[in-house]
CSV table of C-alpha atoms in Angstrom, one decimal:
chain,number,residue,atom,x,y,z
H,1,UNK,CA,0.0,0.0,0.0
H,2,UNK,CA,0.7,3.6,-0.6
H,3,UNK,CA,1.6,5.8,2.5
H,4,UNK,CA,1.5,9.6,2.8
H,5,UNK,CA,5.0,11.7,4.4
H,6,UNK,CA,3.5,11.4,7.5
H,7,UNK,CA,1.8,8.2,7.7
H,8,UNK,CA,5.6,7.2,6.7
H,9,UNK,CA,7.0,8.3,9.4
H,10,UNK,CA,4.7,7.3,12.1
H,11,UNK,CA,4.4,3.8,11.3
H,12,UNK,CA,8.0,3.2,10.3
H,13,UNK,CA,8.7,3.3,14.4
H,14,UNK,CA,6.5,0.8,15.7
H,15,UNK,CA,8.1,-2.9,16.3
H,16,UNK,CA,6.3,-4.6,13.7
H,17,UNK,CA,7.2,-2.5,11.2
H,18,UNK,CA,10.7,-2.7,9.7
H,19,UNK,CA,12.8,-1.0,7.0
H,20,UNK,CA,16.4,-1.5,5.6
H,21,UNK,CA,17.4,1.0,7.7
H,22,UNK,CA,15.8,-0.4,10.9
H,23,UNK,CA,17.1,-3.8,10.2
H,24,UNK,CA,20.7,-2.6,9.9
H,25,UNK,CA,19.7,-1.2,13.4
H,26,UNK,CA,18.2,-4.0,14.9
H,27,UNK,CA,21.4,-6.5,12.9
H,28,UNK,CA,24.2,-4.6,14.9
H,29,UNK,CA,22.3,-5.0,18.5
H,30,UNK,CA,18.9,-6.2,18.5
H,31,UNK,CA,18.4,-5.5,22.5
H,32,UNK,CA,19.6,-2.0,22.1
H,33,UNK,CA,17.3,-1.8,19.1
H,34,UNK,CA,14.2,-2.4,21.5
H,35,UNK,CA,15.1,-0.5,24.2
H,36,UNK,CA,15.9,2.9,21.7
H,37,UNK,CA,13.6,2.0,18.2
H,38,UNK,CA,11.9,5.3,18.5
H,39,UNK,CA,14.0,8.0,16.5
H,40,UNK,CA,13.6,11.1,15.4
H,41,UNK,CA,15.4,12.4,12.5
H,42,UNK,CA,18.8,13.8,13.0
H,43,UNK,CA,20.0,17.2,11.3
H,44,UNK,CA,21.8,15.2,8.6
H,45,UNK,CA,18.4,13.3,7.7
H,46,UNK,CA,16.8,16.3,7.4
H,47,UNK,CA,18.6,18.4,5.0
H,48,UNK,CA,18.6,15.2,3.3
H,49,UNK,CA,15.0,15.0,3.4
H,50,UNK,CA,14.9,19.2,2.4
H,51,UNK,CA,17.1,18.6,-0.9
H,52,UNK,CA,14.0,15.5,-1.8
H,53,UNK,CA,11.0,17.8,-1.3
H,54,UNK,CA,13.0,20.6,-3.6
H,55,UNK,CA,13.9,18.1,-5.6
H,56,UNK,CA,10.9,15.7,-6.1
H,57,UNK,CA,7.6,17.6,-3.8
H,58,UNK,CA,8.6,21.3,-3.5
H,59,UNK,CA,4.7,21.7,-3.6
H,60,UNK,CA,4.8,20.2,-0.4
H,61,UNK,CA,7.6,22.3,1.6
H,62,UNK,CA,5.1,23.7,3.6
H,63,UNK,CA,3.2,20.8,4.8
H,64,UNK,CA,6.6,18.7,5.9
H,65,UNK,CA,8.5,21.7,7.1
H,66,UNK,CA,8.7,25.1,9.0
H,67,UNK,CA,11.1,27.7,9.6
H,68,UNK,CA,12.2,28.7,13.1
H,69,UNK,CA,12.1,32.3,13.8
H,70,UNK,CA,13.2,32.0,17.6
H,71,UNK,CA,17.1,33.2,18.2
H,72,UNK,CA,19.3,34.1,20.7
H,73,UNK,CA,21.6,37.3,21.3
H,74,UNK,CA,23.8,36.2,19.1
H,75,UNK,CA,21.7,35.4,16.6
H,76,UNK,CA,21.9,31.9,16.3
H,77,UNK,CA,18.6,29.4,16.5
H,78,UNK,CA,20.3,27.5,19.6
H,79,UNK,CA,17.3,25.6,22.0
H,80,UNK,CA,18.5,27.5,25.0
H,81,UNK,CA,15.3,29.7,25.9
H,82,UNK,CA,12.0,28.6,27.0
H,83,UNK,CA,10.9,30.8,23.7
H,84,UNK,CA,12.7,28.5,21.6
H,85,UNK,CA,11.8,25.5,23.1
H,86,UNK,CA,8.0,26.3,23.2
H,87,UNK,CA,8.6,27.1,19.2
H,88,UNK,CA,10.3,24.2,18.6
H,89,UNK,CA,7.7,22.3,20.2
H,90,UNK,CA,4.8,24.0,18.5
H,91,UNK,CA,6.4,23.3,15.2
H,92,UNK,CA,6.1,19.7,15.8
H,93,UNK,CA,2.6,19.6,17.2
H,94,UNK,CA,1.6,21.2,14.0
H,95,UNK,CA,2.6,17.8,12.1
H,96,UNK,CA,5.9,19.8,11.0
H,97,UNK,CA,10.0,19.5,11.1
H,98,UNK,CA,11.3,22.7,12.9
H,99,UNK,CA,13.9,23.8,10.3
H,100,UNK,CA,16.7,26.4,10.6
H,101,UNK,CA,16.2,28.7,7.1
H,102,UNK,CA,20.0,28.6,5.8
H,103,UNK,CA,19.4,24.7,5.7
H,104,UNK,CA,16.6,25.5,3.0
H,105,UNK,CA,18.7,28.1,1.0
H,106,UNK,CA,21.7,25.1,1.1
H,107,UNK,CA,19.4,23.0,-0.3
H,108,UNK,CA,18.3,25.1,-2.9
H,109,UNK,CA,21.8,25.7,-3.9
H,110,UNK,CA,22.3,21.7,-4.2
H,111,UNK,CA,19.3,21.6,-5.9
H,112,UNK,CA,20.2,24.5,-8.5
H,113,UNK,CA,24.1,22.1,-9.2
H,114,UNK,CA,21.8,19.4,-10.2
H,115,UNK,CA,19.9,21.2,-12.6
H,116,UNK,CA,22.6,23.6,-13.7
H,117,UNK,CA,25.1,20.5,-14.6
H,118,UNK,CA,23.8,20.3,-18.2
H,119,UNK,CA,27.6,20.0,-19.6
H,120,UNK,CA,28.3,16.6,-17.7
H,121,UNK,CA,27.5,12.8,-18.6
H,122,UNK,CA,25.6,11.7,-17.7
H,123,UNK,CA,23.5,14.5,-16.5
H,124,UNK,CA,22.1,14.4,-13.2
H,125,UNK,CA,18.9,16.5,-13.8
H,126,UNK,CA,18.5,13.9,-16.8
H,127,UNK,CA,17.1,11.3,-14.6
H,128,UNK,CA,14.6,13.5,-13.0
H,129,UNK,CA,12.9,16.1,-15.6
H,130,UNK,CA,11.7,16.6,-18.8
H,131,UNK,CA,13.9,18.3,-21.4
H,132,UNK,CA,13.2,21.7,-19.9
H,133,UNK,CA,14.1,25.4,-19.0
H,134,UNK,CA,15.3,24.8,-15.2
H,135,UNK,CA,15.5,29.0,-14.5
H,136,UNK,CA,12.5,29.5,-14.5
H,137,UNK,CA,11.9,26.8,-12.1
H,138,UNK,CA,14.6,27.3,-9.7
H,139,UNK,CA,13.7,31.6,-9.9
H,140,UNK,CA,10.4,30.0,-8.4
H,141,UNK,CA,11.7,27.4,-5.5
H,142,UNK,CA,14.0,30.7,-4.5
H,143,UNK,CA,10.9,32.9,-4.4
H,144,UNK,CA,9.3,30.5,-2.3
H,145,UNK,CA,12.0,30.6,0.3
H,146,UNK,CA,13.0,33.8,0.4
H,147,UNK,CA,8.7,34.6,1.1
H,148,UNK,CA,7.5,31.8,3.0
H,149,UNK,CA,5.0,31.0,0.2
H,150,UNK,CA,3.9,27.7,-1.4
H,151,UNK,CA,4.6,27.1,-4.3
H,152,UNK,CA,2.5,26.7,-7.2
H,153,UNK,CA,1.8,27.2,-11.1
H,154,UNK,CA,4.7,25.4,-12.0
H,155,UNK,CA,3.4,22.4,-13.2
H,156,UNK,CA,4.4,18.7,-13.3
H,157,UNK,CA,7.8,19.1,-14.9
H,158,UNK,CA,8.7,15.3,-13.7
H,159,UNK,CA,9.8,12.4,-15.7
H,160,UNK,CA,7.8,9.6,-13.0
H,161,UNK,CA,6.6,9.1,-9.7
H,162,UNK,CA,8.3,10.9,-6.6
H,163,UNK,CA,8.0,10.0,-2.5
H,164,UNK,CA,6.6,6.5,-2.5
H,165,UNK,CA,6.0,5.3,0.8
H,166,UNK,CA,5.1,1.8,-0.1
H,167,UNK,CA,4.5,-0.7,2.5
H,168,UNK,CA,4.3,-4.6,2.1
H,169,UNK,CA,2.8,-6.7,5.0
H,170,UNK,CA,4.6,-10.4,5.8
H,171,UNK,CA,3.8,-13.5,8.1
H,172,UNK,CA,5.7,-16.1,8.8
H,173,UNK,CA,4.8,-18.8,11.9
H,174,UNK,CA,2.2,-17.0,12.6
H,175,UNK,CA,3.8,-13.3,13.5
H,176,UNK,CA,3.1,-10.7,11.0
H,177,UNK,CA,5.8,-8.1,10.1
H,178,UNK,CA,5.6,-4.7,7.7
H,179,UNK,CA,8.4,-3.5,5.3
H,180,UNK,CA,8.2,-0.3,4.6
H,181,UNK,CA,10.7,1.9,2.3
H,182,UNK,CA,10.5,5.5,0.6
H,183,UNK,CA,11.1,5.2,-2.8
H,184,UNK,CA,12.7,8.9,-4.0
H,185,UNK,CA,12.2,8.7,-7.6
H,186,UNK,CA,10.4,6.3,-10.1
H,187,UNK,CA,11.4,7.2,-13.5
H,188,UNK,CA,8.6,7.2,-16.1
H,189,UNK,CA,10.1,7.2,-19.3
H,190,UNK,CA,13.8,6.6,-21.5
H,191,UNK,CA,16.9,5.4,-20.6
H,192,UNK,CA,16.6,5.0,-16.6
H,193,UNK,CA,12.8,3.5,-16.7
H,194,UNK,CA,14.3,0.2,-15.6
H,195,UNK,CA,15.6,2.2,-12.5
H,196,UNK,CA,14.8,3.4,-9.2
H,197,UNK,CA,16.7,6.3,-8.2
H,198,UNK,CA,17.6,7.7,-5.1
H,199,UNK,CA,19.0,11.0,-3.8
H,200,UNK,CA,21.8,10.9,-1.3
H,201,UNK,CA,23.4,14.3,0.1
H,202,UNK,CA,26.9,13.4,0.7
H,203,UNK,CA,29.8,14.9,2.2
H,204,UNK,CA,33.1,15.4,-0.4
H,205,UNK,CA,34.8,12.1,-1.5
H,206,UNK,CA,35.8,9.7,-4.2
H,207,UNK,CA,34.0,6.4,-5.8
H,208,UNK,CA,35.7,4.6,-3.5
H,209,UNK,CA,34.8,6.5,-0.2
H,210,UNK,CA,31.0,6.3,-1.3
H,211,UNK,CA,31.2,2.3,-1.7
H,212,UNK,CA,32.6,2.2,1.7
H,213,UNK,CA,29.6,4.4,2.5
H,214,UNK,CA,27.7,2.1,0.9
H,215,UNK,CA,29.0,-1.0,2.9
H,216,UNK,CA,28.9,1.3,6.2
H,217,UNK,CA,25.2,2.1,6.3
H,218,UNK,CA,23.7,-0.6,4.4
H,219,UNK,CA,23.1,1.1,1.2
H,220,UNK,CA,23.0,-2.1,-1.0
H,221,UNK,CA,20.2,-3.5,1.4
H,222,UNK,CA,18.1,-0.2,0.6
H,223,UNK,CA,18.9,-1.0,-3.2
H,224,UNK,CA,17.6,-4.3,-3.2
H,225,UNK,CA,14.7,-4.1,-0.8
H,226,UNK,CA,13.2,-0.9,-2.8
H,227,UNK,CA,14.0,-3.0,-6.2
H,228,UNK,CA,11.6,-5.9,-4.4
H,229,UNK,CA,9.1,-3.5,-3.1
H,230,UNK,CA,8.8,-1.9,-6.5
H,231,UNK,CA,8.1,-5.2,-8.0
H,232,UNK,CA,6.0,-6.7,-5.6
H,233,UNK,CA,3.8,-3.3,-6.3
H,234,UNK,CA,3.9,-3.4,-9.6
H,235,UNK,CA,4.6,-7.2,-10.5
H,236,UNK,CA,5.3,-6.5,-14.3
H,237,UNK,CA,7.9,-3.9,-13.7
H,238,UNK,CA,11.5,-4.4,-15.5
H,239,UNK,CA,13.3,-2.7,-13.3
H,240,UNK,CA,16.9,-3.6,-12.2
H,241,UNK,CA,18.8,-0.8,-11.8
H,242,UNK,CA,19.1,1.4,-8.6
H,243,UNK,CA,20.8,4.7,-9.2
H,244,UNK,CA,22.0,6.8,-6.5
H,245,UNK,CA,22.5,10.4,-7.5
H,246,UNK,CA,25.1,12.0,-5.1
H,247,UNK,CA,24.9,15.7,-4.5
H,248,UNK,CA,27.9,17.2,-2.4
H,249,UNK,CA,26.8,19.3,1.0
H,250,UNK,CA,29.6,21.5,0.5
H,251,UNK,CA,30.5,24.1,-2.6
H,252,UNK,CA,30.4,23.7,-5.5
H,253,UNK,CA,28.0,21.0,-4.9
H,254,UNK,CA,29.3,18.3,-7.5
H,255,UNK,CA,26.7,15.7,-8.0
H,256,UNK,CA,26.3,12.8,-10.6
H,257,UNK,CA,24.6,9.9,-10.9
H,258,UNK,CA,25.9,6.5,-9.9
H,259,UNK,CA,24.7,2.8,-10.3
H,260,UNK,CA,24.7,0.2,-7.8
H,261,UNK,CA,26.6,-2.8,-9.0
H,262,UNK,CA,24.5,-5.8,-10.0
H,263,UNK,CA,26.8,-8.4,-7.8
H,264,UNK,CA,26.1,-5.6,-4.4
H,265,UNK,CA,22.1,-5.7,-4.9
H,266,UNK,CA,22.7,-9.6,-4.8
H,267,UNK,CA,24.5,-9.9,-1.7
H,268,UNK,CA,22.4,-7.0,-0.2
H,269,UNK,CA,18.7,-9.5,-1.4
H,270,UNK,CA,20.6,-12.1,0.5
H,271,UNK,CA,21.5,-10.1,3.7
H,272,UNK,CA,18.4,-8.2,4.3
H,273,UNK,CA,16.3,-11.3,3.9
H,274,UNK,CA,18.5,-12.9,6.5
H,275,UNK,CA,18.3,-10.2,8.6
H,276,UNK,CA,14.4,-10.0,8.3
H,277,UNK,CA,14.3,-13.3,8.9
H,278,UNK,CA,15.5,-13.0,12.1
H,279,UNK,CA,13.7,-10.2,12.8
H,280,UNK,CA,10.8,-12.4,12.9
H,281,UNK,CA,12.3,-15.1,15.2
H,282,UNK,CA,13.3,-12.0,17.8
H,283,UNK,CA,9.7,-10.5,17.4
H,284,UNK,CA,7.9,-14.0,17.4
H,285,UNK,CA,9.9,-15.1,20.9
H,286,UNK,CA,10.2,-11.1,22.3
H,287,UNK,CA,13.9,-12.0,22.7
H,288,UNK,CA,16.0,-9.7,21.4
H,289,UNK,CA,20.0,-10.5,22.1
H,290,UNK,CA,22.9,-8.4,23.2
H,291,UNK,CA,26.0,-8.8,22.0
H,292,UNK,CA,27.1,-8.6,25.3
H,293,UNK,CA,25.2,-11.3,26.9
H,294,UNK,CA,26.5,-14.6,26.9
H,295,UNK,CA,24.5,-17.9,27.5
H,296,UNK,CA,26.3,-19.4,30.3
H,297,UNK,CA,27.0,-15.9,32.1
H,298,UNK,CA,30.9,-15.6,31.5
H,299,UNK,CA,32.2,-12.1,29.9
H,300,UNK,CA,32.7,-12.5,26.1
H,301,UNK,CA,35.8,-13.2,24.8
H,302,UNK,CA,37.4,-10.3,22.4
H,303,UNK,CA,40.7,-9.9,20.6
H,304,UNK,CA,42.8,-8.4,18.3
H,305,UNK,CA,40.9,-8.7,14.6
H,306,UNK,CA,42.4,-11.2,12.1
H,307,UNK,CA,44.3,-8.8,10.3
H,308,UNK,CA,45.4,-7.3,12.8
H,309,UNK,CA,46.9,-10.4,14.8
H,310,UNK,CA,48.8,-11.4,11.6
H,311,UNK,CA,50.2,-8.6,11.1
H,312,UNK,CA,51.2,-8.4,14.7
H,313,UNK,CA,52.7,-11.8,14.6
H,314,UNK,CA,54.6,-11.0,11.3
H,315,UNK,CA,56.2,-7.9,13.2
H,316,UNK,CA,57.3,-10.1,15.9
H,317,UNK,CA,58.7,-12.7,14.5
């Protein structure tokens, strides 16, 4: 099923509901996954999740988000004062993410590197948008920041479907489970219609820093799991391909579009599966193991990694 920004986000917490993300969670300490599973976003998530909504929903900046107006003498939106707090609170009774407004004119400027890189291959805005005029467009997501305006008149200038919460129910021995995942970008049409795509703000690096990024937080789970969301949705779809388009958080904002390799979605299938098979097992007996704990009560045993030993012992000897 289909699941609104905010229906996303409150389900996506509760125990039977999981996500690639939540199973990476719940894979490195299920006990400490329990005790702490309710998150809120953290400030890297969210100017994550400002550069999507300019990027795929900027109709919808003002449902998801609000600025903060509350500062301190120095002028700096610190939580310090019972004025800020109260804000701060306010904004998030109101169903919205308290948002500081440089973070929304640093997204914008990401946003305008994608659509401004017309001169590279491939193009990053060529997986997103018709062929089109972007100034026009970006003069109007500016003009909605600068005045605290929704946006609108702009039309649909997309080449697919954008922020798809889709959400697949599972049972197994009788316990019932959810996987849920937020699909950025569908293409539509041409070359990338057998992909999914989604956007990752990134900090400065190289191919080979992103694929230990990749490895780090699970990346190639998300790749594969959204792959077999989108077909269990949609069981004629031919896609195979998941495309990450990386935009830099720091100037000039380089971005450019990068595939997932076809041997890392297989292993990632594999692992999540694993992983979500276990989740069951944890949420079917409500045991959920530390890796602290041991079975007969004696501290666990921990030494020097494999690599590390050898090259110890080569040293010595």
């Amino acid at each position: 099923m289909h699941l609104t920004d905010q229906e996303y986000w409150k389900v996506r917490n509760r125990l039977d509901v999981v996500s690639y993300g939540k199973l990476r969670d719940f894979t490195a300490n299920p006990r400490a996954y329990k005790l702490g599973r309710a998150k809120e976003q953290s400030d890297p998530m969210i100017k994550g999740s400002l550069v999507d909504c300019l990027l795929f929903e900027p109709q919808a900046f003002f449902d998801r988000f609000e600025f903060r107006k509350e500062t301190d003498k120095n002028g700096e939106y610190a939580l310090r004062s019972n004025a800020a707090k109260a804000e701060y609170k306010a904004i998030q009774e109101r169903g919205r993410i308290p948002i500081k407004p440089d973070w929304a004119t640093d997204a914008l400027e990401q946003v305008k590197a994608v659509h401004m890189s017309r001169d590279t291959k491939p193009a990053p805005w060529s997986v997103l948008r018709k062929d089109f005029d972007p100034k026009p467009y970006l003069d109007a997501l500016e003009e909605m920041i600068r005045t605290e305006t929704p946006i609108t008149g702009i039309g649909d200038v997309l080449n697919g479907d954008a922020q798809l919460g889709v959400c697949r129910k599972l049972s197994a021995n009788g316990v019932e489970l959810s996987f849920c995942g937020k699909l950025d970008f569908r293409p539509g049409y041409g070359e990338y219609s057998d992909a999914i795509v989604d956007a990752k703000l990134i900090t400065p690096g190289t191919l080979d820093s992103w694929a230990n990024k990749v490895n780090d937080m699970s990346y190639h789970w998300q790749a594969a799991s959204y792959l077999d969301l989108d077909r269990w949705q949609n069981p004629d779809s031919s896609r195979t391909r998941f495309i990450w388009l990386l935009i830099e958080n720091k100037f000039p904002f380089d971005c450019g579009l990068v595939q997932c390799s076809a041997s890392a979605i297989e292993i990632g299938r594999a692992q999540y599966r694993k992983a979500t098979e276990r989740y069951f097992e944890c949420l079917r007996d409500d045991d959920w193991p530390s890796p602290y704990h041991t079975k007969d009560g004696a501290p666990a045993i921990v030494g020097l990694p494999d690599w590390a030993a050898n090259k110890a012992w080569r040293e010595i000897a």
